[in-house]
Structures are given as structure tokens and as C-alpha cells.
Amino acid sequence: MSEQTWFIIAMVIYLAVMLGIGIWSFTKTDKYEDYMVGGRGLHPFVAALSAGASDMSGWLLMGLPGALFMSGFSEIWMAVGLLVGCWLNWKLVAPRLRSYTEVSNNSITVPSFFENRLRDHSHTLRVVAGIIILVFFTFYVSSGMVAGGRYFQSSFDGDYLTGLLIIGAVTVVYTFVGGFLAVSYTDVVQGSMMFLALILVPVFAIISLDNPGDIFTFQLDNAYGDVANMIGANSNFYNLFQFNDTTAWAAFIIIISNLAWGLGYFGQPHIVVRFMAMRKPADAVAGRRYGVTWMFLCLVGAVFIAMTAPAFFAENGQAFFSDTANYETNFLDMAKVLFHPLVAGLILTAVLAAIMSTVSSQLLVVASALVEDIYAGMINKNASDTLLKNLSRVMVIIVAVIAALIALDPDSAILGLVEFAWAGFGAAFGPVVVASLYWKRLNAQGAAAGMIAGALVAFIWGGLPQFGVMDKPFGLYEMIPGVALNVILMVIVTLATKAPSKEITDEFDEAVRFAQLTVGDSDADLDAVRDKVDAESSQGKI
């Protein structure tokens, strides 16, 4: 059989497994809460890999190795920022959010948590948050579909539209059928595939070299890359602070902008919803170990792919660069040479897995924003469990169709909005999430002011340059000014307006106490702890 046939067989196997998980998850999804957050029964390993896979996307396998290959270790700062942000998110947000969302009227989405936590009877927080999610994630989903279509086109010599429809349809089907459980368990498979691919490719590539030590020296003394876009010898390849043709100030801006990606974690709805879905707050400890370890090893693998590629392609005449502009397919091109076509095909599907895991998570979050936060929260508060579950499934299809229509143009500039959307959520939601969990004085007015300010700054600072309206001021990533203005206005408006009621502050104390009693005790009975907290509260001990 030809190489392409093996690749297609590998993709069919992978897609069949994804559909199988979706069907299995359907049998486990009885209630609306099951469809949205898996009935709060997610194992920490599943939560960790699901959060990681839905977060990293194709950037981890293609974007990062390509950037490092071309410019060297000065591009590693974004990975550092993301790793630190991931650890802090699991450490600071996960345990308290799991506790507080259950205490605060069993909130199952970020917007509903904001409203319940701050008793926002005007529904301003829920509506604003729902609109932000709807707008940003619709384009975010579309960018994933564009990436899927391009992936199918470049990896299997297929038609862009055919690839978009196949990949989009399978993702929609397992999300539609199985809901949160399907998304989470497919994420585990997809995260495992990403991990294995990022470990196996550099290991086998290094073993194949005549002198494995060349990975540390070849690019320092020799030009490398494709003849159409040759990269000169880079003696500063391993220098973290060396940026070509930039001033010290410009280099500083680049470094802090890349590190600032880590700030985005606190506000990503498709990531923090995994925290809400864990079995108990104590699972956050194990989840942090699984999640951060997975991410660290994947990043190490991506770095070693970039380190190995210059010498590997120079030694292997049969290897060629599919992408000579950005070198983002080095990982895939190396796999084609190193492994049997079926194994190489499965490694190729790791990129597809990264794309689909992100798209499915985002589809579910958008559906929850429309159904839980707008329909059930404002229009029909007495809607039945069955109606809400079925409406969520309908919304998954509608959002997917809209995103697919936007993605019909393979040259769509929508891919550039991934960076913009990450900043939008981080700047709009991140500070409010953290303040909701740690600042008792926070009120609805302050949260709304900060959220709106963060979203607007991210849109103006980062969005308009995407459409060619203006240049990005100072070249600074919009996350930084967005988060800064959010925090400033949130604090000023909160302190300038009425303090929260005793009901709100008492619930805050109960949530903190609930977290204290459960985070350190993995065997704690949540119902018993809840009764104890209620008793202490009624006795005035909290």
C-alpha cells in the first residue's frame, strides 16, 4: 500500500475511536449537569489531560518547534510563561473554584458562577460574560476548523473543504452525543497521543543521527533549513536573550509579552470548567501534578524537536521540508522518515487530535453560554432537565455551522485571532475569577467594570491590528494592558460602591472553610463536610 493509504487508515482508526467514546459517553449522560460538567465526577488525571489537550492545540506540536527552529531559544519565553501559568491556575484557582461553585448555588459555568457569587440580580455579569464567550469562541472554533482543513490538505493531499467537513463533523457528533464526558475522555486520548508523539519523534531522531551530540552544535556552525529559505548559522541559538535586529527595550517587550501568555490561564472558560467538574476539591492536588508534568514533558519534547531538526534534515537526504516558510511541519516531516507509514500516520493524527480537542471544548462552552447563561438564566428559569440538555445539543450544531461558514475561506485571517482570543478571555475573566475566589469585598459593579474594560482593551489593542486598522502599540501583547486595566477598575469601582451584603460575605467564608476542610483530605465526605460547614456557620464560628 502507498504511504498515503496508510496515513488515511490511521486517521480512520483515530476518528472511529473518537466516535466510539462519544457513543459510550451518551450512555453515561442522563442529566443536564452530566452533559455540561460530567456530573462533577471527573478523575483528576482525566481533568488534567483534558485541560492540557484543550489548551495546547496545534501550537505545541507545530508552532513552538517551528519558532524555535527558526530563531532559537529566544522563542522559549512563551512556553515558560504558559508552564508557570498552568501551575498557578491549578494551585490557586482549581481547589477554591471547585469548592465555591458547589457552595454558590451549584454553578456549572463561569458566567453563572459570577452571578451567583456576587448576587447580581440585574444579570449584567451573566449577559456580558455570555456575549464575550459567544463572540470570541465562535471565531476561535472557526480558527480550529480552518486549521483542520489545512491539516487534511497538507498531510493527506486532500481537498480543504472535504477535510474541514470531515473533521468538523466528527468533532460535532461526539460533542453533540456525549457532551462533557465525551469531550473530556476524547481529550485524554488526544492528550496521550500528543505526549507520545512529542516524546517518540525526538528520541528516535536523536538515535538516528551519526553523532547525537550534533543537536547541540550543528546549528551554531552551519546554515540549515530548505534551500528556498536557508537559515544562517546561529551562534546564539541557545541564547534566551538574543533577538535579531532588536534593541534592548524591544527585546524586553518581546520577553514580557511572551511570559504574559501565562496570565491567560485564569480566564479560559474551557480550562477552568474542568476544575468545576472534578470529584472533589482535593483532586486539584493530583490534577496539578498530572497536568503540569504532562505539559512540562510535552514542552521538552517540542524543544528537542527544534534542537534535533537542523542536524536531522542535513543528514537525511530523503527528508524534506513541507513548510519552508515557517518550518511548522518539521515534526510531521521527521515522523514520515522515522516510522512505518501506519505509525507515522498515527503521529500525524496527533496534530489532528490537538485541533479537535480544542474545538470540542470550545463548542461545549459556547453551548453552555447560550443555554445555561442566557436561556435558563434569564428566559426560562424553570426549563426541564431534558429540554436544557437537548437545547445544548442543538446549540452545538448551530455554533459549529456558523463557525464552518466563517472557515470556508482557507486563507481566512481568522487563525490570527487565536492569540487575540486567548488575551480576550484572560483580560476579561482572569482577574475577576481570582478576585471572586480571594477578595471578599468584591461586588458585582466592580466585577462588571473590570470585565468590560479587559475585554475592550484586548479587542482594541490586539483585535484592530489583526484587521490591519492599526499597529499594536509598542508591540506589547494586549494581555498586559487588558489585565492591568481590569484590575485597576475592578478595585476602584468596588471600593467606590456599596459593600457586598452579609449573605455574600458569609457564603464567601463558608466556601473558604469548605476548601480548607477538603483540599488536604482526599477521603473527605463532601456531604459531611458541607453539613459541618453549615453547622459552624449557623453557630457563628465562621
Coordinates of C-alpha atoms in Angstrom, one line a residue:
M1 CA 0.0 0.0 0.0
S2 CA 1.1 3.6 -0.6
E3 CA 2.2 5.9 2.2
Q4 CA -1.0 8.0 1.8
T5 CA -3.2 4.9 2.1
W6 CA -1.5 4.1 5.5
F7 CA -2.0 7.7 6.6
I8 CA -5.7 7.5 5.8
I9 CA -6.1 4.2 7.6
A10 CA -4.5 5.7 10.7
M11 CA -6.9 8.7 10.5
V12 CA -9.9 6.5 10.1
I13 CA -8.9 4.4 13.1
Y14 CA -8.5 7.6 15.2
L15 CA -11.8 9.1 14.1
A16 CA -13.6 5.8 14.8
V17 CA -12.2 5.7 18.3
M18 CA -13.4 9.3 18.9
L19 CA -16.9 8.4 17.7
G20 CA -16.9 5.3 19.9
I21 CA -16.1 7.4 23.0
G22 CA -18.9 9.8 22.1
I23 CA -21.4 6.9 21.9
W24 CA -20.1 5.4 25.2
S25 CA -20.4 8.9 26.9
F26 CA -24.0 9.1 25.7
T27 CA -24.9 6.1 27.8
K28 CA -23.4 7.9 30.9
T29 CA -25.2 11.2 30.3
D30 CA -28.6 11.3 31.9
K31 CA -28.9 14.8 33.4
Y32 CA -28.2 18.3 32.1
E33 CA -25.4 18.6 34.7
D34 CA -23.9 15.4 33.3
Y35 CA -23.9 17.0 29.8
M36 CA -22.3 20.2 30.9
V37 CA -19.8 19.1 33.6
G38 CA -19.9 15.3 33.7
G39 CA -21.9 15.2 36.9
R40 CA -18.9 16.6 38.8
G41 CA -17.3 13.2 38.7
L42 CA -14.1 13.8 36.7
H43 CA -11.0 11.9 37.9
P44 CA -8.0 14.3 38.4
F45 CA -6.0 12.5 35.6
V46 CA -8.9 13.0 33.2
A47 CA -9.3 16.6 34.3
A48 CA -5.6 17.3 33.9
L49 CA -5.1 15.8 30.4
S50 CA -8.4 17.2 29.2
A51 CA -7.4 20.7 30.3
G52 CA -4.0 20.3 28.8
A53 CA -5.2 18.9 25.5
S54 CA -7.9 21.5 25.0
D55 CA -5.4 24.2 25.9
M56 CA -2.3 23.4 23.8
S57 CA -3.8 22.8 20.4
G58 CA -1.5 22.6 17.3
W59 CA 0.8 25.3 18.7
L60 CA 2.6 22.8 20.9
L61 CA 3.3 20.3 18.0
M62 CA 3.9 22.7 15.2
G63 CA 4.1 26.4 16.2
L64 CA 6.6 26.1 19.0
P65 CA 9.0 23.8 17.3
G66 CA 8.9 25.9 14.1
A67 CA 9.6 29.2 16.0
L68 CA 12.5 27.6 18.0
F69 CA 13.9 26.1 14.8
M70 CA 14.0 29.5 13.0
S71 CA 15.1 31.8 15.9
G72 CA 16.5 29.7 18.7
F73 CA 15.8 29.6 22.4
S74 CA 14.7 33.3 22.5
E75 CA 11.3 31.9 21.5
I76 CA 11.0 29.8 24.6
W77 CA 9.7 32.5 26.8
M78 CA 6.1 31.8 25.8
A79 CA 6.4 28.2 26.9
V80 CA 7.9 29.3 30.2
G81 CA 5.0 31.7 30.8
L82 CA 2.4 29.1 29.9
L83 CA 4.0 26.5 32.2
V84 CA 4.1 28.8 35.2
G85 CA 0.6 30.0 34.4
C86 CA -0.7 26.4 34.3
W87 CA 0.9 25.6 37.7
L88 CA -0.6 28.7 39.3
N89 CA -4.0 28.0 37.8
W90 CA -4.1 24.5 39.3
K91 CA -2.6 25.8 42.6
L92 CA -4.7 28.9 43.2
V93 CA -7.9 28.6 41.2
A94 CA -8.7 24.9 40.9
P95 CA -9.4 23.9 44.6
R96 CA -11.3 27.0 45.5
L97 CA -13.3 27.2 42.3
R98 CA -14.4 23.5 42.8
S99 CA -15.5 24.4 46.3
Y100 CA -17.1 27.7 45.6
T101 CA -19.1 26.7 42.5
E102 CA -20.8 24.0 44.5
V103 CA -21.4 26.2 47.5
S104 CA -22.7 29.0 45.3
N105 CA -25.9 27.5 44.0
N106 CA -24.1 24.7 42.2
S107 CA -22.8 26.9 39.4
I108 CA -21.7 25.0 36.4
T109 CA -20.4 27.8 34.1
V110 CA -18.1 30.8 34.6
P111 CA -20.9 33.3 33.9
S112 CA -23.4 31.6 36.3
F113 CA -20.7 31.5 39.0
F114 CA -20.1 35.2 38.7
E115 CA -23.8 35.9 39.0
N116 CA -24.4 33.5 41.9
R117 CA -21.2 34.5 43.8
L118 CA -22.0 38.3 43.6
R119 CA -25.8 38.0 43.7
D120 CA -26.1 40.0 40.5
H121 CA -29.9 40.2 40.2
S122 CA -29.5 42.6 37.2
H123 CA -28.0 39.7 35.2
T124 CA -25.3 42.1 33.9
L125 CA -22.4 39.8 34.6
R126 CA -24.1 36.8 33.1
V127 CA -25.1 38.6 29.9
V128 CA -21.7 40.3 29.4
A129 CA -19.8 37.1 30.1
G130 CA -22.1 35.2 27.8
I131 CA -21.6 37.7 25.0
I132 CA -17.8 37.6 25.4
I133 CA -17.8 33.8 25.3
L134 CA -20.1 33.7 22.3
V135 CA -18.2 36.2 20.2
F136 CA -14.6 35.1 21.0
F137 CA -15.3 31.3 20.9
T138 CA -17.3 31.4 17.7
F139 CA -14.2 32.8 15.9
Y140 CA -11.9 30.5 18.0
V141 CA -13.9 27.4 16.9
S142 CA -13.7 28.7 13.3
S143 CA -9.9 29.0 13.5
G144 CA -9.7 25.4 14.6
M145 CA -11.8 24.3 11.6
V146 CA -9.5 26.3 9.3
A147 CA -6.5 24.5 10.9
G148 CA -8.2 21.2 10.5
G149 CA -9.0 21.8 6.8
R150 CA -5.4 22.9 6.1
Y151 CA -4.0 19.9 8.0
F152 CA -6.1 17.5 5.9
Q153 CA -5.0 19.3 2.8
S154 CA -1.2 19.2 3.6
S155 CA -1.0 15.8 5.3
F156 CA -3.2 13.7 3.1
D157 CA -3.2 15.7 -0.2
G158 CA -6.9 16.1 0.3
D159 CA -9.4 18.8 -0.5
Y160 CA -9.6 21.6 2.1
L161 CA -13.4 21.7 2.2
T162 CA -13.6 17.9 2.4
G163 CA -11.1 17.9 5.4
L164 CA -13.0 20.7 7.1
L165 CA -16.3 18.9 6.8
I166 CA -15.0 15.5 7.9
I167 CA -13.0 16.8 10.9
G168 CA -15.8 19.3 11.8
A169 CA -18.5 16.6 11.5
V170 CA -16.7 14.0 13.7
T171 CA -16.0 16.6 16.4
V172 CA -19.5 17.9 16.4
V173 CA -21.0 14.3 16.5
Y174 CA -19.1 13.2 19.6
T175 CA -19.6 16.5 21.3
F176 CA -23.3 16.5 20.4
V177 CA -23.9 12.9 21.5
G178 CA -21.7 12.6 24.6
G179 CA -21.3 16.2 25.9
F180 CA -18.7 17.0 28.6
L181 CA -17.8 13.3 29.2
A182 CA -17.2 12.7 25.6
V183 CA -15.1 15.9 25.3
S184 CA -13.1 15.0 28.4
Y185 CA -12.4 11.4 27.6
T186 CA -11.5 12.1 23.9
D187 CA -9.2 14.8 25.3
V188 CA -7.4 12.1 27.4
V189 CA -6.8 10.0 24.2
Q190 CA -5.8 13.1 22.3
G191 CA -3.5 14.3 25.1
S192 CA -1.9 10.9 25.3
M193 CA -1.3 10.9 21.6
M194 CA 0.3 14.4 21.7
F195 CA 2.5 13.3 24.6
L196 CA 3.7 10.1 22.9
A197 CA 4.3 11.8 19.6
L198 CA 6.3 14.6 21.2
I199 CA 8.5 12.1 23.1
L200 CA 8.9 9.4 20.4
V201 CA 9.9 11.7 17.4
P202 CA 12.8 13.5 19.0
V203 CA 14.1 10.3 20.8
F204 CA 14.1 8.3 17.5
A205 CA 15.5 11.3 15.6
I206 CA 18.5 11.6 18.0
I207 CA 19.2 7.9 17.9
S208 CA 19.2 8.0 14.1
L209 CA 22.0 10.7 14.0
D210 CA 25.6 9.7 13.3
N211 CA 26.6 11.9 16.2
P212 CA 23.8 12.6 18.6
G213 CA 25.8 15.5 20.0
D214 CA 25.2 17.4 16.8
I215 CA 21.9 18.5 18.2
F216 CA 23.8 21.0 20.4
T217 CA 26.4 22.2 17.9
F218 CA 25.2 21.8 14.2
Q219 CA 23.0 24.9 14.0
L220 CA 25.7 27.0 15.7
D221 CA 28.2 26.5 12.9
N222 CA 26.2 25.5 9.8
A223 CA 23.4 27.0 7.8
Y224 CA 20.3 24.9 7.9
G225 CA 16.8 24.6 6.5
D226 CA 15.5 24.4 3.0
V227 CA 17.5 25.9 0.1
A228 CA 14.5 28.2 -0.7
N229 CA 14.6 29.7 2.8
M230 CA 18.0 28.9 4.3
I231 CA 18.7 29.9 7.9
G232 CA 22.2 31.1 8.5
A233 CA 24.4 29.6 11.2
N234 CA 23.1 30.9 14.5
S235 CA 25.8 31.1 17.2
N236 CA 23.1 32.5 19.6
F237 CA 20.7 29.6 19.0
Y238 CA 20.8 28.7 22.7
N239 CA 20.8 32.3 24.0
L240 CA 17.5 33.1 25.7
F241 CA 18.1 36.9 25.4
Q242 CA 19.3 37.3 21.8
F243 CA 16.8 38.7 19.4
N244 CA 17.9 39.6 15.9
D245 CA 18.0 43.3 14.9
T246 CA 16.2 44.5 18.1
T247 CA 17.1 47.0 20.8
A248 CA 17.3 46.0 24.4
W249 CA 13.9 47.7 25.0
A250 CA 12.3 45.8 22.2
A251 CA 13.8 42.5 23.5
F252 CA 12.3 43.3 26.9
I253 CA 8.8 43.9 25.4
I254 CA 9.1 40.6 23.5
I255 CA 10.0 38.7 26.6
I256 CA 7.3 40.1 28.9
S257 CA 4.7 39.8 26.2
N258 CA 5.5 36.1 25.8
L259 CA 5.6 35.5 29.5
A260 CA 2.2 37.2 29.8
W261 CA 0.6 34.3 28.0
G262 CA 0.6 32.6 31.3
L263 CA -1.8 35.2 32.7
G264 CA -4.5 34.0 30.3
Y265 CA -5.0 30.7 32.1
F266 CA -7.1 32.1 34.9
G267 CA -9.8 33.3 32.5
Q268 CA -10.1 30.5 29.9
P269 CA -13.6 29.1 30.3
H270 CA -12.8 25.8 28.6
I271 CA -10.0 25.1 31.0
V272 CA -11.5 26.3 34.4
V273 CA -14.7 24.3 33.7
R274 CA -12.5 21.2 34.2
F275 CA -11.9 22.4 37.8
M276 CA -15.6 22.6 38.4
A277 CA -16.1 19.1 37.1
M278 CA -13.6 17.3 39.4
R279 CA -15.0 14.9 42.0
K280 CA -13.8 17.0 45.0
P281 CA -11.5 19.9 45.7
A282 CA -8.7 17.6 47.0
D283 CA -8.4 16.3 43.4
A284 CA -6.8 19.6 42.4
V285 CA -3.5 18.5 44.1
A286 CA -3.2 15.3 42.0
G287 CA -4.6 17.2 39.0
R288 CA -1.8 19.7 39.3
R289 CA 0.8 17.0 39.4
Y290 CA -0.6 15.2 36.3
G291 CA -1.3 18.4 34.3
V292 CA 1.9 20.3 34.9
T293 CA 4.0 17.1 34.4
W294 CA 2.3 16.4 31.2
M295 CA 2.8 19.9 30.0
F296 CA 6.4 20.1 31.0
L297 CA 7.3 16.8 29.2
C298 CA 5.4 17.9 26.1
L299 CA 7.2 21.2 26.0
V300 CA 10.6 19.4 26.5
G301 CA 9.7 17.2 23.6
A302 CA 8.8 20.2 21.4
V303 CA 12.1 21.9 22.3
F304 CA 14.1 18.8 21.4
I305 CA 12.3 18.5 18.1
A306 CA 13.6 22.0 17.3
M307 CA 17.1 21.2 18.5
T308 CA 17.3 17.9 16.6
A309 CA 15.8 19.1 13.3
P310 CA 18.7 21.1 11.8
A311 CA 21.2 18.1 12.0
F312 CA 18.5 15.5 11.2
F313 CA 17.4 17.1 7.9
A314 CA 21.1 17.8 6.9
E315 CA 21.9 14.1 7.4
N316 CA 18.7 12.6 5.8
G317 CA 18.5 13.2 2.1
Q318 CA 15.1 11.6 1.9
A319 CA 13.7 14.1 4.4
F320 CA 12.2 17.3 3.1
F321 CA 10.5 20.3 4.5
S322 CA 6.8 20.6 3.7
D323 CA 6.7 24.1 5.1
T324 CA 9.6 26.2 4.0
A325 CA 8.1 29.5 5.2
N326 CA 7.7 28.9 8.9
Y327 CA 9.0 25.3 9.3
E328 CA 6.0 24.4 11.4
T329 CA 5.7 20.9 9.9
N330 CA 9.2 19.7 10.9
F331 CA 7.6 17.4 13.5
L332 CA 5.5 15.7 10.8
D333 CA 8.2 15.6 8.2
M334 CA 10.6 13.9 10.7
A335 CA 7.9 11.3 11.6
K336 CA 7.4 10.3 8.0
V337 CA 11.1 9.4 7.7
L338 CA 11.5 7.7 11.1
F339 CA 8.5 5.4 11.3
H340 CA 6.4 2.9 9.3
P341 CA 3.7 4.8 7.4
L342 CA 0.9 3.5 9.8
V343 CA 2.8 4.6 12.9
A344 CA 3.7 7.9 11.1
G345 CA 0.0 8.3 10.2
L346 CA -0.9 7.9 13.9
I347 CA 1.7 10.5 14.8
L348 CA 0.2 12.8 12.1
T349 CA -3.2 12.4 13.8
A350 CA -1.7 13.8 17.0
V351 CA -1.9 17.2 15.3
L352 CA -5.5 16.5 14.4
A353 CA -6.1 15.4 18.0
A354 CA -4.7 18.7 19.2
I355 CA -7.0 20.6 16.9
M356 CA -10.1 18.6 17.7
S357 CA -9.7 18.6 21.4
T358 CA -9.7 22.4 21.4
V359 CA -12.6 22.7 19.1
S360 CA -14.8 20.3 21.0
S361 CA -14.1 22.0 24.3
Q362 CA -15.0 25.4 22.9
L363 CA -18.2 24.2 21.2
L364 CA -19.4 22.9 24.6
V365 CA -18.6 26.2 26.4
V366 CA -20.4 28.3 23.7
A367 CA -23.4 26.0 24.0
S368 CA -23.4 26.4 27.8
A369 CA -23.2 30.2 27.4
L370 CA -26.3 30.2 25.2
V371 CA -28.4 27.6 27.1
E372 CA -27.3 27.8 30.8
D373 CA -26.4 31.5 31.0
I374 CA -28.9 33.2 28.7
Y375 CA -31.8 30.8 28.1
A376 CA -32.0 29.1 31.5
G377 CA -30.6 32.0 33.4
M378 CA -32.9 34.7 32.0
I379 CA -35.6 33.4 29.7
N380 CA -36.9 30.2 31.1
K381 CA -35.6 29.6 34.6
N382 CA -38.0 26.6 35.1
A383 CA -36.8 24.7 32.0
S384 CA -36.7 21.0 32.4
D385 CA -33.5 19.0 32.5
T386 CA -34.3 17.2 29.3
L387 CA -35.1 20.5 27.5
L388 CA -31.8 22.1 28.6
K389 CA -29.8 19.0 27.5
N390 CA -31.5 18.9 24.1
L391 CA -31.1 22.6 23.6
S392 CA -27.4 22.4 24.4
R393 CA -27.0 19.7 21.7
V394 CA -28.9 22.0 19.2
M395 CA -26.6 24.9 20.1
V396 CA -23.5 22.7 19.4
I397 CA -24.7 22.2 15.9
I398 CA -25.7 25.8 15.2
V399 CA -22.4 27.2 16.5
A400 CA -20.5 24.6 14.5
V401 CA -22.4 25.5 11.3
I402 CA -21.7 29.3 11.8
A403 CA -18.0 28.6 12.5
A404 CA -17.8 26.4 9.5
L405 CA -19.3 29.1 7.2
I406 CA -16.7 31.5 8.5
A407 CA -14.0 28.9 7.9
L408 CA -14.9 28.2 4.3
D409 CA -12.1 30.5 3.1
P410 CA -8.9 28.6 3.6
D411 CA -6.9 31.8 3.5
S412 CA -9.0 33.3 6.3
A413 CA -7.1 35.6 8.6
I414 CA -9.1 34.1 11.4
L415 CA -6.2 32.0 12.5
G416 CA -4.5 35.2 13.8
L417 CA -7.4 35.6 16.2
V418 CA -6.2 32.7 18.4
E419 CA -3.7 34.9 20.1
F420 CA -6.3 37.6 20.3
A421 CA -9.0 35.4 21.8
W422 CA -6.6 34.0 24.4
A423 CA -5.9 37.5 25.5
G424 CA -9.6 38.5 25.4
F425 CA -10.6 35.7 27.9
G426 CA -7.5 36.2 30.0
A427 CA -8.0 40.0 30.3
A428 CA -11.8 39.9 30.7
F429 CA -12.3 36.9 33.0
G430 CA -8.9 36.2 34.7
P431 CA -8.8 38.9 37.3
V432 CA -12.5 38.5 38.1
V433 CA -12.1 34.8 38.6
V434 CA -9.2 35.3 41.0
A435 CA -10.8 38.2 42.9
S436 CA -14.1 36.2 43.2
L437 CA -12.1 33.4 45.0
Y438 CA -9.8 35.5 47.2
W439 CA -11.3 39.0 47.7
K440 CA -14.4 39.1 50.0
R441 CA -15.1 42.8 49.3
L442 CA -15.6 42.3 45.5
N443 CA -19.0 43.3 44.3
A444 CA -21.0 43.0 41.1
Q445 CA -20.3 46.5 39.9
G446 CA -16.6 46.2 40.3
A447 CA -16.5 42.8 38.5
A448 CA -18.6 44.1 35.6
A449 CA -16.4 47.2 35.2
G450 CA -13.2 45.2 35.2
M451 CA -14.6 42.5 32.9
I452 CA -15.8 45.0 30.3
A453 CA -12.6 47.1 30.5
G454 CA -10.4 44.0 30.0
A455 CA -12.4 42.8 27.0
L456 CA -12.5 46.2 25.3
V457 CA -8.7 46.8 25.8
A458 CA -8.0 43.3 24.4
F459 CA -10.2 44.0 21.4
I460 CA -8.9 47.4 20.6
W461 CA -5.2 46.8 21.5
G462 CA -5.0 43.4 19.9
G463 CA -8.0 43.0 17.6
L464 CA -7.8 46.0 15.4
P465 CA -4.2 45.2 14.4
Q466 CA -5.4 41.8 13.3
F467 CA -7.6 43.6 10.7
G468 CA -5.0 46.0 9.6
V469 CA -6.7 49.0 11.2
M470 CA -3.7 50.0 13.4
D471 CA -0.3 48.7 14.6
K472 CA -0.1 47.1 18.0
P473 CA 1.0 49.8 20.4
F474 CA 4.7 49.3 21.4
G475 CA 4.4 45.7 20.1
L476 CA 3.1 44.8 23.6
Y477 CA 0.8 41.8 23.9
E478 CA -2.7 43.0 24.7
M479 CA -3.0 40.7 27.7
I480 CA -0.8 43.0 29.8
P481 CA -2.8 46.3 29.4
G482 CA -6.0 44.4 29.5
V483 CA -5.4 42.6 32.8
A484 CA -3.9 45.8 34.3
L485 CA -6.9 48.0 33.5
N486 CA -9.3 45.2 34.6
V487 CA -7.6 45.1 38.0
I488 CA -7.5 48.8 38.4
L489 CA -11.1 49.5 37.5
M490 CA -12.4 46.4 39.4
V491 CA -10.7 47.6 42.6
I492 CA -11.7 51.3 42.2
V493 CA -15.3 50.7 41.3
T494 CA -15.7 48.0 44.0
L495 CA -14.4 50.3 46.7
A496 CA -16.4 53.3 45.5
T497 CA -19.7 51.4 45.5
K498 CA -21.8 49.6 48.1
A499 CA -20.1 46.7 50.0
P500 CA -21.5 43.2 49.5
S501 CA -24.3 42.0 51.8
K502 CA -23.7 39.8 54.8
E503 CA -25.3 36.9 52.8
I504 CA -22.5 37.2 50.2
T505 CA -19.6 37.6 52.7
D506 CA -21.0 34.7 54.8
E507 CA -21.1 32.5 51.8
F508 CA -17.5 33.5 50.9
D509 CA -16.4 32.4 54.4
E510 CA -18.3 29.1 54.0
A511 CA -16.6 28.5 50.6
V512 CA -13.2 29.2 52.0
R513 CA -13.8 26.9 55.0
F514 CA -15.2 24.2 52.7
A515 CA -12.0 24.3 50.7
Q516 CA -9.8 24.2 53.8
L517 CA -11.5 21.1 55.1
T518 CA -11.5 19.2 51.8
V519 CA -8.4 20.2 49.8
G520 CA -6.0 18.5 52.2
D521 CA -8.2 15.4 52.7
S522 CA -8.7 13.3 49.7
D523 CA -11.0 10.9 51.7
A524 CA -13.3 13.7 52.9
D525 CA -17.0 13.1 52.5
L526 CA -18.3 16.2 50.8
D527 CA -21.8 15.9 52.2
A528 CA -20.5 15.5 55.7
V529 CA -18.1 18.5 55.3
R530 CA -20.9 20.6 53.9
D531 CA -23.1 19.8 56.9
K532 CA -20.2 20.7 59.2
V533 CA -19.6 24.0 57.5
D534 CA -23.3 24.8 57.7
A535 CA -23.4 24.0 61.4
E536 CA -20.3 26.1 62.1
S537 CA -21.8 29.0 60.1
S538 CA -25.1 28.8 62.0
Q539 CA -23.2 28.9 65.3
G540 CA -21.3 31.9 64.2
K541 CA -17.9 30.1 64.2
I542 CA -17.1 31.1 60.6

